[in-house]
PDB file of C-alpha atoms in Angstrom:
ATOM      1  CA  MET A1307      98.923  21.942  44.866  1.00  0.00           C
ATOM      2  CA  LEU A1308      95.621  23.792  44.979  1.00  0.00           C
ATOM      3  CA  ALA A1309      93.264  23.404  42.033  1.00  0.00           C
ATOM      4  CA  PRO A1310      93.407  26.250  39.480  1.00  0.00           C
ATOM      5  CA  GLY A1311      91.287  29.205  40.580  1.00  0.00           C
ATOM      6  CA  LEU A1312      90.866  27.842  44.128  1.00  0.00           C
ATOM      7  CA  ARG A1313      92.431  30.097  46.748  1.00  0.00           C
ATOM      8  CA  HIS A1314      92.044  27.416  49.430  1.00  0.00           C
ATOM      9  CA  PRO A1315      89.547  24.683  50.348  1.00  0.00           C
ATOM     10  CA  TRP A1316      89.121  25.301  54.099  1.00  0.00           C
ATOM     11  CA  SER A1317      86.132  26.857  55.840  1.00  0.00           C
ATOM     12  CA  ARG A1318      86.690  26.008  59.527  1.00  0.00           C
ATOM     13  CA  TYR A1319      90.091  26.355  61.209  1.00  0.00           C
ATOM     14  CA  VAL A1320      90.868  25.319  64.796  1.00  0.00           C
ATOM     15  CA  ALA A1321      94.241  26.058  66.447  1.00  0.00           C
ATOM     16  CA  LEU A1322      95.518  23.938  69.365  1.00  0.00           C
ATOM     17  CA  GLY A1323      98.511  24.620  71.582  1.00  0.00           C
ATOM     18  CA  ASP A1324     100.072  26.774  74.284  1.00  0.00           C
ATOM     19  CA  SER A1325     101.261  30.399  74.482  1.00  0.00           C
ATOM     20  CA  PHE A1326     102.965  30.124  71.076  1.00  0.00           C
ATOM     21  CA  THR A1327      99.600  29.540  69.403  1.00  0.00           C
ATOM     22  CA  GLU A1328      97.639  31.772  71.761  1.00  0.00           C
ATOM     23  CA  GLY A1329      99.716  34.714  70.538  1.00  0.00           C
ATOM     24  CA  VAL A1330     101.615  35.777  73.661  1.00  0.00           C
ATOM     25  CA  GLY A1331     104.176  38.437  72.734  1.00  0.00           C
ATOM     26  CA  ASP A1332     101.929  40.027  70.085  1.00  0.00           C
ATOM     27  CA  PRO A1333      99.721  42.433  72.084  1.00  0.00           C
ATOM     28  CA  ASP A1334      96.518  43.697  70.472  1.00  0.00           C
ATOM     29  CA  PRO A1335      93.732  45.189  72.635  1.00  0.00           C
ATOM     30  CA  GLY A1336      91.223  44.506  69.851  1.00  0.00           C
ATOM     31  CA  SER A1337      91.833  40.739  69.815  1.00  0.00           C
ATOM     32  CA  PRO A1338      90.347  38.174  72.229  1.00  0.00           C
ATOM     33  CA  GLY A1339      92.595  37.854  75.258  1.00  0.00           C
ATOM     34  CA  GLY A1340      94.460  41.007  74.256  1.00  0.00           C
ATOM     35  CA  VAL A1341      96.888  39.174  71.948  1.00  0.00           C
ATOM     36  CA  ARG A1342      96.863  38.528  68.211  1.00  0.00           C
ATOM     37  CA  GLY A1343      99.573  36.045  67.178  1.00  0.00           C
ATOM     38  CA  TRP A1344     100.444  34.009  64.122  1.00  0.00           C
ATOM     39  CA  ALA A1345      97.298  31.831  64.219  1.00  0.00           C
ATOM     40  CA  ASP A1346      95.025  34.904  64.141  1.00  0.00           C
ATOM     41  CA  ARG A1347      97.059  36.282  61.238  1.00  0.00           C
ATOM     42  CA  VAL A1348      96.707  32.995  59.343  1.00  0.00           C
ATOM     43  CA  ALA A1349      92.949  32.957  59.996  1.00  0.00           C
ATOM     44  CA  GLU A1350      92.630  36.540  58.770  1.00  0.00           C
ATOM     45  CA  GLU A1351      94.242  35.613  55.464  1.00  0.00           C
ATOM     46  CA  LEU A1352      92.180  32.441  55.081  1.00  0.00           C
ATOM     47  CA  ALA A1353      88.988  34.413  55.770  1.00  0.00           C
ATOM     48  CA  THR A1354      89.643  36.901  52.994  1.00  0.00           C
ATOM     49  CA  GLY A1355      86.865  36.570  50.446  1.00  0.00           C
ATOM     50  CA  ARG A1356      85.242  33.710  52.385  1.00  0.00           C
ATOM     51  CA  GLN A1357      82.053  34.736  54.215  1.00  0.00           C
ATOM     52  CA  ASP A1358      81.579  31.164  55.417  1.00  0.00           C
ATOM     53  CA  PHE A1359      84.995  30.963  57.107  1.00  0.00           C
ATOM     54  CA  ALA A1360      85.106  30.328  60.879  1.00  0.00           C
ATOM     55  CA  TYR A1361      88.041  30.186  63.304  1.00  0.00           C
ATOM     56  CA  ALA A1362      88.564  28.950  66.869  1.00  0.00           C
ATOM     57  CA  ASN A1363      91.731  29.116  68.965  1.00  0.00           C
ATOM     58  CA  LEU A1364      91.775  26.697  71.900  1.00  0.00           C
ATOM     59  CA  ALA A1365      95.379  27.431  72.914  1.00  0.00           C
ATOM     60  CA  VAL A1366      96.139  28.177  76.563  1.00  0.00           C
ATOM     61  CA  ARG A1367      99.492  29.454  77.768  1.00  0.00           C
ATOM     62  CA  GLY A1368     101.610  27.271  80.031  1.00  0.00           C
ATOM     63  CA  LEU A1369     100.163  23.882  79.076  1.00  0.00           C
ATOM     64  CA  LEU A1370     102.260  20.763  78.607  1.00  0.00           C
ATOM     65  CA  LEU A1371     101.766  18.423  75.648  1.00  0.00           C
ATOM     66  CA  LYS A1372      99.673  15.940  77.636  1.00  0.00           C
ATOM     67  CA  GLN A1373      97.408  18.741  78.883  1.00  0.00           C
ATOM     68  CA  ILE A1374      96.962  20.197  75.410  1.00  0.00           C
ATOM     69  CA  LEU A1375      95.877  16.860  73.976  1.00  0.00           C
ATOM     70  CA  GLU A1376      93.613  15.980  76.902  1.00  0.00           C
ATOM     71  CA  GLN A1377      91.936  19.375  77.168  1.00  0.00           C
ATOM     72  CA  GLN A1378      91.763  20.488  73.544  1.00  0.00           C
ATOM     73  CA  THR A1379      91.354  17.405  71.313  1.00  0.00           C
ATOM     74  CA  GLY A1380      87.721  16.721  72.227  1.00  0.00           C
ATOM     75  CA  PRO A1381      86.557  20.344  71.937  1.00  0.00           C
ATOM     76  CA  ALA A1382      88.470  20.698  68.662  1.00  0.00           C
ATOM     77  CA  LEU A1383      86.823  17.656  67.080  1.00  0.00           C
ATOM     78  CA  ALA A1384      83.411  18.821  68.316  1.00  0.00           C
ATOM     79  CA  LEU A1385      83.869  21.986  66.218  1.00  0.00           C
ATOM     80  CA  GLU A1386      84.187  19.814  63.082  1.00  0.00           C
ATOM     81  CA  PRO A1387      87.205  21.620  61.573  1.00  0.00           C
ATOM     82  CA  ASP A1388      88.640  20.947  58.149  1.00  0.00           C
ATOM     83  CA  LEU A1389      91.971  22.583  59.127  1.00  0.00           C
ATOM     84  CA  ILE A1390      93.841  22.040  62.413  1.00  0.00           C
ATOM     85  CA  THR A1391      97.169  23.405  63.594  1.00  0.00           C
ATOM     86  CA  LEU A1392      98.856  21.765  66.578  1.00  0.00           C
ATOM     87  CA  SER A1393     101.979  22.951  68.353  1.00  0.00           C
ATOM     88  CA  ALA A1394     102.864  21.221  71.626  1.00  0.00           C
ATOM     89  CA  GLY A1395     105.881  20.027  73.593  1.00  0.00           C
ATOM     90  CA  GLY A1396     107.874  23.237  73.940  1.00  0.00           C
ATOM     91  CA  ASN A1397     107.038  23.732  77.615  1.00  0.00           C
ATOM     92  CA  ASP A1398     107.841  20.074  78.298  1.00  0.00           C
ATOM     93  CA  MET A1399     111.390  20.427  76.994  1.00  0.00           C
ATOM     94  CA  VAL A1400     112.104  23.909  78.357  1.00  0.00           C
ATOM     95  CA  PHE A1401     110.725  23.445  81.866  1.00  0.00           C
ATOM     96  CA  ARG A1402     110.463  19.679  82.423  1.00  0.00           C
ATOM     97  CA  ASP A1403     113.512  18.422  80.489  1.00  0.00           C
ATOM     98  CA  SER A1404     111.220  15.746  79.049  1.00  0.00           C
ATOM     99  CA  ASP A1405     112.297  12.775  76.946  1.00  0.00           C
ATOM    100  CA  PRO A1406     111.597  13.737  73.298  1.00  0.00           C
ATOM    101  CA  ASP A1407     110.852  10.139  72.286  1.00  0.00           C
ATOM    102  CA  LYS A1408     108.214   9.742  75.010  1.00  0.00           C
ATOM    103  CA  LEU A1409     106.721  13.097  74.032  1.00  0.00           C
ATOM    104  CA  ALA A1410     106.602  11.926  70.427  1.00  0.00           C
ATOM    105  CA  ASP A1411     104.709   8.742  71.376  1.00  0.00           C
ATOM    106  CA  ARG A1412     102.050  10.850  73.072  1.00  0.00           C
ATOM    107  CA  LEU A1413     101.940  13.326  70.175  1.00  0.00           C
ATOM    108  CA  ASP A1414     101.601  10.485  67.677  1.00  0.00           C
ATOM    109  CA  ALA A1415      98.470   9.214  69.439  1.00  0.00           C
ATOM    110  CA  GLY A1416      97.038  12.727  69.588  1.00  0.00           C
ATOM    111  CA  VAL A1417      97.627  13.402  65.907  1.00  0.00           C
ATOM    112  CA  GLY A1418      96.067  10.044  65.113  1.00  0.00           C
ATOM    113  CA  ALA A1419      92.896  11.070  66.944  1.00  0.00           C
ATOM    114  CA  LEU A1420      92.780  14.437  65.193  1.00  0.00           C
ATOM    115  CA  SER A1421      93.465  12.962  61.758  1.00  0.00           C
ATOM    116  CA  SER A1422      90.405  10.717  62.110  1.00  0.00           C
ATOM    117  CA  SER A1423      88.337  13.845  61.440  1.00  0.00           C
ATOM    118  CA  GLY A1424      89.686  14.065  57.891  1.00  0.00           C
ATOM    119  CA  ALA A1425      90.955  17.601  58.557  1.00  0.00           C
ATOM    120  CA  THR A1426      94.206  18.919  57.144  1.00  0.00           C
ATOM    121  CA  ILE A1427      96.693  19.005  60.036  1.00  0.00           C
ATOM    122  CA  VAL A1428      99.726  21.268  60.362  1.00  0.00           C
ATOM    123  CA  LEU A1429     102.443  20.398  62.902  1.00  0.00           C
ATOM    124  CA  PHE A1430     105.482  22.502  63.868  1.00  0.00           C
ATOM    125  CA  THR A1431     109.121  21.677  64.375  1.00  0.00           C
ATOM    126  CA  GLY A1432     110.766  23.522  67.245  1.00  0.00           C
ATOM    127  CA  PRO A1433     113.036  26.488  66.499  1.00  0.00           C
ATOM    128  CA  ASP A1434     116.815  26.153  66.616  1.00  0.00           C
ATOM    129  CA  TRP A1435     117.823  27.600  69.983  1.00  0.00           C
ATOM    130  CA  GLY A1436     121.484  26.741  69.447  1.00  0.00           C
ATOM    131  CA  SER A1437     122.713  30.332  69.698  1.00  0.00           C
ATOM    132  CA  THR A1438     120.396  31.390  72.525  1.00  0.00           C
ATOM    133  CA  PRO A1439     121.576  31.670  76.119  1.00  0.00           C
ATOM    134  CA  VAL A1440     120.344  28.997  78.557  1.00  0.00           C
ATOM    135  CA  LEU A1441     117.693  27.588  76.191  1.00  0.00           C
ATOM    136  CA  GLY A1442     120.426  26.403  73.832  1.00  0.00           C
ATOM    137  CA  ARG A1443     121.146  23.490  76.172  1.00  0.00           C
ATOM    138  CA  ASN A1444     117.943  21.861  74.885  1.00  0.00           C
ATOM    139  CA  ARG A1445     119.053  22.021  71.248  1.00  0.00           C
ATOM    140  CA  ALA A1446     119.815  18.308  70.855  1.00  0.00           C
ATOM    141  CA  LYS A1447     116.493  17.285  72.373  1.00  0.00           C
ATOM    142  CA  VAL A1448     114.575  19.717  70.173  1.00  0.00           C
ATOM    143  CA  ALA A1449     116.354  18.324  67.116  1.00  0.00           C
ATOM    144  CA  LEU A1450     115.423  14.765  68.101  1.00  0.00           C
ATOM    145  CA  PHE A1451     111.813  15.777  68.765  1.00  0.00           C
ATOM    146  CA  ASN A1452     111.734  17.449  65.356  1.00  0.00           C
ATOM    147  CA  GLU A1453     112.777  14.214  63.644  1.00  0.00           C
ATOM    148  CA  ASN A1454     109.945  12.466  65.450  1.00  0.00           C
ATOM    149  CA  ILE A1455     107.535  15.179  64.272  1.00  0.00           C
ATOM    150  CA  HIS A1456     108.579  14.558  60.672  1.00  0.00           C
ATOM    151  CA  ALA A1457     107.861  10.845  61.122  1.00  0.00           C
ATOM    152  CA  ILE A1458     104.487  11.541  62.763  1.00  0.00           C
ATOM    153  CA  ALA A1459     103.508  13.938  59.984  1.00  0.00           C
ATOM    154  CA  SER A1460     104.449  11.365  57.345  1.00  0.00           C
ATOM    155  CA  ARG A1461     102.525   8.627  59.124  1.00  0.00           C
ATOM    156  CA  HIS A1462      99.311  10.629  59.397  1.00  0.00           C
ATOM    157  CA  GLY A1463      99.510  12.670  56.206  1.00  0.00           C
ATOM    158  CA  ALA A1464     100.049  15.957  58.073  1.00  0.00           C
ATOM    159  CA  LEU A1465     101.927  19.041  56.907  1.00  0.00           C
ATOM    160  CA  THR A1466     104.910  20.463  58.792  1.00  0.00           C
ATOM    161  CA  ALA A1467     105.805  24.112  59.339  1.00  0.00           C
ATOM    162  CA  GLU A1468     109.596  24.086  59.610  1.00  0.00           C
ATOM    163  CA  LEU A1469     110.596  26.532  62.344  1.00  0.00           C
ATOM    164  CA  TRP A1470     114.011  24.866  62.835  1.00  0.00           C
ATOM    165  CA  SER A1471     115.125  25.970  59.371  1.00  0.00           C
ATOM    166  CA  LEU A1472     113.451  29.394  59.564  1.00  0.00           C
ATOM    167  CA  ARG A1473     116.685  31.375  59.787  1.00  0.00           C
ATOM    168  CA  GLN A1474     114.875  34.670  60.395  1.00  0.00           C
ATOM    169  CA  LEU A1475     114.131  33.447  63.932  1.00  0.00           C
ATOM    170  CA  GLU A1476     117.837  33.703  64.756  1.00  0.00           C
ATOM    171  CA  ASP A1477     117.389  37.490  64.904  1.00  0.00           C
ATOM    172  CA  ARG A1478     116.494  38.359  68.491  1.00  0.00           C
ATOM    173  CA  ARG A1479     114.109  41.061  67.272  1.00  0.00           C
ATOM    174  CA  MET A1480     111.848  38.167  66.291  1.00  0.00           C
ATOM    175  CA  TRP A1481     111.420  37.479  70.005  1.00  0.00           C
ATOM    176  CA  ASP A1482     109.781  39.191  72.943  1.00  0.00           C
ATOM    177  CA  PRO A1483     112.146  40.675  75.561  1.00  0.00           C
ATOM    178  CA  ASP A1484     111.434  37.578  77.686  1.00  0.00           C
ATOM    179  CA  ARG A1485     113.170  35.507  74.929  1.00  0.00           C
ATOM    180  CA  LEU A1486     110.522  32.808  75.441  1.00  0.00           C
ATOM    181  CA  HIS A1487     107.785  34.141  73.163  1.00  0.00           C
ATOM    182  CA  LEU A1488     107.728  35.569  69.669  1.00  0.00           C
ATOM    183  CA  SER A1489     107.528  39.324  69.140  1.00  0.00           C
ATOM    184  CA  PRO A1490     104.906  40.756  66.747  1.00  0.00           C
ATOM    185  CA  LEU A1491     107.516  40.459  63.986  1.00  0.00           C
ATOM    186  CA  GLY A1492     108.144  36.834  64.924  1.00  0.00           C
ATOM    187  CA  HIS A1493     104.439  35.976  64.893  1.00  0.00           C
ATOM    188  CA  TYR A1494     104.137  37.668  61.504  1.00  0.00           C
ATOM    189  CA  THR A1495     107.041  35.613  60.161  1.00  0.00           C
ATOM    190  CA  VAL A1496     105.574  32.328  61.424  1.00  0.00           C
ATOM    191  CA  ALA A1497     102.179  33.231  59.911  1.00  0.00           C
ATOM    192  CA  ARG A1498     103.865  33.613  56.513  1.00  0.00           C
ATOM    193  CA  ALA A1499     105.549  30.230  56.959  1.00  0.00           C
ATOM    194  CA  VAL A1500     102.240  28.507  57.769  1.00  0.00           C
ATOM    195  CA  LEU A1501     100.459  30.069  54.797  1.00  0.00           C
ATOM    196  CA  ASP A1502     103.333  29.035  52.555  1.00  0.00           C
ATOM    197  CA  VAL A1503     103.104  25.438  53.824  1.00  0.00           C
ATOM    198  CA  LEU A1504      99.380  25.510  53.043  1.00  0.00           C
ATOM    199  CA  GLN A1505     100.246  26.928  49.590  1.00  0.00           C
ATOM    200  CA  VAL A1506      97.752  29.743  50.140  1.00  0.00           C
ATOM    201  CA  PRO A1507      98.333  33.034  48.294  1.00  0.00           C
ATOM    202  CA  HIS A1508      98.535  35.826  50.840  1.00  0.00           C
ATOM    203  CA  VAL A1509      99.299  39.518  51.208  1.00  0.00           C
ATOM    204  CA  LEU A1510     101.960  39.182  53.905  1.00  0.00           C
ATOM    205  CA  PRO A1511     105.157  40.368  52.208  1.00  0.00           C
ATOM    206  CA  PRO A1512     108.577  39.554  53.662  1.00  0.00           C
ATOM    207  CA  LEU A1513     109.573  42.236  56.148  1.00  0.00           C
ATOM    208  CA  ASP A1514     113.002  43.675  56.808  1.00  0.00           C
ATOM    209  CA  PRO A1515     113.291  43.953  60.610  1.00  0.00           C
ATOM    210  CA  GLY A1516     114.932  47.320  60.060  1.00  0.00           C
ATOM    211  CA  GLN A1517     118.123  48.973  58.940  1.00  0.00           C
ATOM    212  CA  HIS A1518     120.062  47.880  62.012  1.00  0.00           C
ATOM    213  CA  THR A1519     122.827  45.298  61.908  1.00  0.00           C
ATOM    214  CA  HIS A1520     121.599  41.718  62.329  1.00  0.00           C
ATOM    215  CA  SER A1521     121.098  41.365  66.065  1.00  0.00           C
ATOM    216  CA  THR A1522     122.141  37.992  67.490  1.00  0.00           C
ATOM    217  CA  TRP A1523     121.670  36.381  70.886  1.00  0.00           C
ATOM    218  CA  ARG A1524     125.435  36.230  71.405  1.00  0.00           C
ATOM    219  CA  GLN A1525     125.520  40.023  71.249  1.00  0.00           C
ATOM    220  CA  ALA A1526     122.919  40.114  74.008  1.00  0.00           C
ATOM    221  CA  ARG A1527     124.828  37.962  76.497  1.00  0.00           C
ATOM    222  CA  ALA A1528     125.727  40.987  78.627  1.00  0.00           C
ATOM    223  CA  GLY A1529     122.113  41.042  79.801  1.00  0.00           C
ATOM    224  CA  ASP A1530     121.827  37.327  80.474  1.00  0.00           C
ATOM    225  CA  LEU A1531     121.896  37.601  84.264  1.00  0.00           C
ATOM    226  CA  GLN A1532     119.249  40.297  84.346  1.00  0.00           C
ATOM    227  CA  TRP A1533     117.099  38.322  81.898  1.00  0.00           C
ATOM    228  CA  THR A1534     117.407  35.191  84.038  1.00  0.00           C
ATOM    229  CA  ARG A1535     116.270  37.057  87.141  1.00  0.00           C
ATOM    230  CA  THR A1536     113.533  39.076  85.448  1.00  0.00           C
ATOM    231  CA  TYR A1537     112.003  36.504  83.106  1.00  0.00           C
ATOM    232  CA  LEU A1538     113.342  32.949  83.242  1.00  0.00           C
ATOM    233  CA  ILE A1539     113.235  32.255  86.986  1.00  0.00           C
ATOM    234  CA  PRO A1540     109.700  33.666  87.530  1.00  0.00           C
ATOM    235  CA  TRP A1541     108.426  31.874  84.414  1.00  0.00           C
ATOM    236  CA  ALA A1542     110.007  28.546  85.365  1.00  0.00           C
ATOM    237  CA  TRP A1543     108.767  28.903  88.964  1.00  0.00           C
ATOM    238  CA  GLY A1544     105.234  29.373  87.689  1.00  0.00           C
ATOM    239  CA  HIS A1545     105.476  26.190  85.625  1.00  0.00           C
ATOM    240  CA  LEU A1546     107.233  24.002  88.178  1.00  0.00           C
ATOM    241  CA  ARG A1547     105.262  24.938  91.302  1.00  0.00           C
ATOM    242  CA  PRO A1548     101.751  23.433  91.502  1.00  0.00           C
ATOM    243  CA  GLY A1549      98.985  25.979  91.911  1.00  0.00           C
ATOM    244  CA  THR A1550     100.952  29.033  90.786  1.00  0.00           C
ATOM    245  CA  LEU A1551      99.398  29.229  87.326  1.00  0.00           C
ATOM    246  CA  GLU A1552      95.869  30.471  86.731  1.00  0.00           C
ATOM    247  CA  PRO A1553      93.454  27.587  87.430  1.00  0.00           C
ATOM    248  CA  HIS A1554      91.447  26.382  84.418  1.00  0.00           C
ATOM    249  CA  PRO A1555      92.314  29.338  82.162  1.00  0.00           C
ATOM    250  CA  ARG A1556      89.923  29.934  79.284  1.00  0.00           C
ATOM    251  CA  ALA A1557      90.871  29.523  75.650  1.00  0.00           C
ATOM    252  CA  LYS A1558      90.982  32.823  73.745  1.00  0.00           C
ATOM    253  CA  ARG A1559      88.471  31.745  71.063  1.00  0.00           C
ATOM    254  CA  PRO A1560      86.650  28.600  72.289  1.00  0.00           C
ATOM    255  CA  GLU A1561      83.915  28.840  69.655  1.00  0.00           C
ATOM    256  CA  ALA A1562      84.364  28.911  65.885  1.00  0.00           C
ATOM    257  CA  GLY A1563      83.307  32.273  64.538  1.00  0.00           C
ATOM    258  CA  PRO A1564      84.003  35.021  61.993  1.00  0.00           C
ATOM    259  CA  VAL A1565      87.443  36.586  61.838  1.00  0.00           C
ATOM    260  CA  ARG A1566      88.117  40.282  62.166  1.00  0.00           C
ATOM    261  CA  THR A1567      90.185  41.506  59.223  1.00  0.00           C
ATOM    262  CA  HIS A1568      93.043  43.920  59.952  1.00  0.00           C
ATOM    263  CA  HIS A1569      93.541  46.631  57.343  1.00  0.00           C
ATOM    264  CA  ASN A1570      97.252  46.761  58.162  1.00  0.00           C
ATOM    265  CA  PRO A1571      98.626  43.248  58.690  1.00  0.00           C
ATOM    266  CA  ALA A1572     102.212  44.349  59.300  1.00  0.00           C
ATOM    267  CA  PRO A1573     103.589  44.397  62.858  1.00  0.00           C
ATOM    268  CA  VAL A1574     105.984  46.828  64.446  1.00  0.00           C
ATOM    269  CA  ARG A1575     109.249  46.183  62.614  1.00  0.00           C
ATOM    270  CA  SER A1576     111.787  46.266  65.406  1.00  0.00           C
ATOM    271  CA  ARG A1577     111.812  45.875  69.153  1.00  0.00           C
ATOM    272  CA  ALA A1578     115.539  46.288  69.727  1.00  0.00           C
TER     273      ALA A1578
END
């Protein structure tokens, strides 16, 4: 628990990861890289009333866990953060069918290196894709990886943002039409979950996605073939074929700096 009267103790936040942390699916022309995302929303709340607060986002879309740790750990530690979020491994399981135990061994070493800084670390369990077309086949591996994440967090004194049990993510309006990235509403929902894990008071109220009936993935199965052709195959091809992704892409916020505050933190409520 935070000390009485203390909103939060952090002054320098660094986010590590892939497209999930970069903010893909949450377009915003005013944000670096043209996307906002949950990490930006968390930083905006943490910066409220703190002129000394600084934020960097080293996430780069498409990276595997090994690449995230190799390319982002050193730069992150050089920024001397007191708060770190790390989400990695999703691309490994979706596109490489990787062994979750071997991924966990690598993640454990990475978290150990980051924890040596003394920073508060937040890890993420993977969402429950059980009801989603195609991606649901990875459900058992995600569940096993999540158990490893709990053990890693316990071992290194890290916090865990529980996306597996975040039932709101079962609504497909929480996801971009590509079904691989969060929508603005999804990023907003994850930002609330992270702030709650940090026990930080915030002004992000729960949002009703709209007055429509709860929209599930099973109800969207009629468009599965079109989705596979339009989104999944091109995306997987870009990850599995060497040289098809942008070489050495730049992180959206490589330096720690002030955070722009949005006057209206709420996203568009519904995309379907």
